[in-house]
Amino acid sequence: MSDTLESENNIRQSKWESIQRHPRFLSGWEESIVRIDVSHAVAEEIIEKSYDLGGARIARLGTVSENGSEHYFLTEFPYFYNALKVAINNVLFSRTSMIDDYVVGFINNVLRLFSWLVHSNVYNLAQLTPSDMGRLKKEWLVGGWWQLLGYDDALNGVLKQIEISSEARKELVGKNNASALTVNTTALTKMTGLPIAANSIPIKFVMKLASFSPEKKMAENRKERSVALSQFIYARFMTEINRFAGFSPELGSLPFVPFIDANKVAEKEFPDPPGRTRNISIDDALKISTEGLRWVIDYSPVILDVAKAARHALENEVARGLTGETEVQRAVGAAYSASIKSRKKTLPDILVMTKDVLGRCIAALMIACFCLIASNHGRRRNELIGKKLPYGLYFGCVRDCSDLYENWRIDIFVEKSFNEYMSFWCNGIVRQAVACLEELSQLFRPLNTPPKIYNPDRKLARADKLFCFRNFTKIGFEGRPMELNYTRKSSWFFELAGVDMSYLPEKTQLFRRFFSCLYKYRYDIFKPGPLQQQLGHSKQSTTEVYYTDAPGTPPAEGVEAIFATGYGKELKSIERIMSEVTSDYFIDIMLRLLKGELIGGNFAKLSIKLMGALSKNITFVESDNERKAEVLATALERQGYSISENAHGMCCATADSPTKGRSKCLKNGEIHPENAAPDVCGKCLHLLTSERYRENLGFERGQLAEQARNFSLPAATRLQHKKDVAILDAFIQADEKISHENQHALAVITAKWQKIFFKKRSQ
C-alpha cells in the first residue's frame, strides 16, 4: 500500500519538474491554497498573501444557487486547476508592483474564462484550437464577460431568489456600520458563481435589495459604472489567456500562443486609440492650485488646532480607561469654536465640528498638499502617496541645504525608469506642503510618545510615510495608520475648487502632464532634455507622451490650444513679471560682485572688463554701488546677455549675445542650454556663479559620495557616482579660484576709482 502511495506521489511531483518556480511562489504545487510574496520589487520584507483555489467556484451558467451548491468547484477540473497555478507563477515573472491586485483580478478573469469553457463542454485548455480562440475573441468584443456570461440574467435570478428567501436577503446585505447599504459581493459571487466587483453591481439591483432592507438606504451619490470595453481591457484579456501557453500539456497548457501581439490585435479592433491623460485647462489648474494654497495656508492651522485637541483628549481618555470617546467629541467641538474665533478663519461649509468631519477635513488637506506637490514637480501619484507600496513621501523627505540661504531638496522615489530614490530641488510651496503633512504625521504618532525627529538613517526614515492617517479612537491608534485613498477622498476638494469632477476617474498622471505641457509652452524654443531629466525618463520618447496629444484628439481640446494660446492670453503678465525678475536678479548679482562677494564664473571677468570701460565716465565712477550695478546690468542686457539658472550656476548667453560663438555648448551655430553641466560650463565664458551655488553643489557632492559608497547599488552605478563626484570637485575648486581672481581684478578697478575720487577732492 505504501509503495502505491509513494508511486502516486512521485508521479504528481514529476509533472511539475518542467516548471521554473518563481521565488515569490511560496506554496507547494499540490497545495490548494496558493501563497505568494506580493511585496514590491524594492521592498525588504516579505508580504505573504493567500488565494484559496480549493474554494474557488466555476459558474454553471444560467443557474442561481442560494448556497452555491449548484455551481462547480475549480478542483473538479484538474487540468484547469493545475493550469491556473502555473499561470499565476508565470504572472510573477512580469509583475514587480501591485502584485496582489493583479493576481486577484487575474484569478477572477480566469474563473470567468473557465465558466465559458465548461458551458462550451471544454474541460482542458489543450482541447482548444485557434478557431475556438477566434470565436471567443469575437464574442467577447460584443460586451465583454458581462454579456458573454449573462451577468444581467444571473443578477435578475438573484433578485427573484431574495423575494422568497429572507436568508438570502440577509446574506447579501454587507455587514458593516455604514448607514448606506453595501452588497456582500462574496455572497453574490457564491450565488451566481460569477466573480463580481462591488462597483460593477447595477444601481437597479442595489435599489431592489435596499427595498427589502428598510434600515439601510442606497448611497445617494452612487453612480452606474460603465461597462464599455476599451483597448486596454481587450489587450489585458488576451494577455491573460496567453499566460496559459508554453508549459507541459500534462498541466493543462494551451497547445499554442493564441495572441502573438495582444496590443496590436487590440489596436485593430479599437482604431481610435485611447487618449492620453486628459488635458487640464490652465483655468482649472489655477483653481486647484488656489484651493490647495487656501487649505495649506488658511485652513491648516484650524485643522491642526482641532486635531491636537482630539489627540490630547484621547490620551486622557485612554489613561483613565474610558472607552466611550465622548471627551474627544467635546474637545473637537470646543477646539473648533476657539480656533475660528482666534484665527478668524472658518472651514468651508462646516458649522459644527465632529470627529467624522475632522477626518474629512484632514483628508482634504492631504489632497491639497498632494496637488501642490504634484503640480510643482510633475510626479506620479504613487511616487508621492505610495498606497500599498514601500515608498512615498516620508517624514524628513525635505531637508534644508544651507544655514545661510533658504534652499531645500526633496527625496522622491522615481518609479519605472530608475526604481530608486532621487533628490530634487524644491520651492517654498512644496516645502510648506510637506511641512503641513509632517505636522499631521506628528499628531498620528502613537499615543503618549515624544514628538518625532528626523531619522538620520534615510533607509529607516523612508518607512514613515506622510500620506497616512488615523481615526481619533483608541482602536485607531493601536494598529498601523491607514493610507490615503486619493480617488475616494478627493471629491470634496475638487468640488470646493469648482473643478469638473470627471477629472477624478482620469488616469493618475493629471498633474504630471500639466507640468510637462506648461513647461513646454512657457518657451518659444522648447528644450526637452531638462524635462526628461526632471520626470526621470530614460528615453525621450517616453517624455514626449506627456506634452503631445494622442492621434484623433480634437484640435480644440489639444495641448496646443490650451497651453500655447492659453499661455499667450492668460499668462502674458507672468512672462512680463518673469522678465522684470530676471533683470532685477542681474542687478542684484552685479551689486553683490561690487560689494566684494566671491562671485565666480568667467562671465564675472567679462563684467569687470565692462566696468573698466564704463569707468571712463566720471558719472559712473561717482555713482553709488546700487546705481553702478543697475548701469552695468542694463549695459549687459543691451548687448544681448541675460540670466538663466541651472543647478550649478547661471548662464548669461542668449541667441543674440555677441560672444555666443565662444559658448561651450555651441553646435551648428546655435547654443544648447539643455546640455548644461559642470564639465561643459566650467570653462565657458558665460558662466556666472555665487557662493550659494558652490555650497549647493557641495551638498549634492556629499550625496553622490554617499551613493558611491553604497554597495547595495550596482558597481557601474557606483562608478558613475564616483566620476560625478570628481567632476563636481574639479568644478567647485576651479570656480573658487576664479572667484578670488575676480575679486582681485575688481580690487584693481576700484582702486582706480578711489584715485579719481581723491584727485577730484584735492582739486
Coordinates of C-alpha atoms in Angstrom, one line a residue, residues 79-80 122-129 249 252-256:
Y79 CA -6.5 20.5 -15.8
F80 CA -8.0 23.9 -15.2
V122 CA -14.4 22.1 -22.8
Y123 CA -12.6 20.8 -19.8
N124 CA -9.0 21.1 -20.8
L125 CA -7.3 24.0 -22.5
A126 CA -5.4 21.5 -24.6
Q127 CA -8.7 20.8 -26.4
L128 CA -8.8 24.4 -27.8
T129 CA -8.0 25.3 -31.4
P249 CA 0.4 19.5 -21.6
G252 CA -3.4 21.7 -18.9
S253 CA -1.4 24.1 -21.1
L254 CA -2.8 25.7 -24.3
P255 CA -1.1 24.0 -27.2
F256 CA -0.3 27.3 -29.0

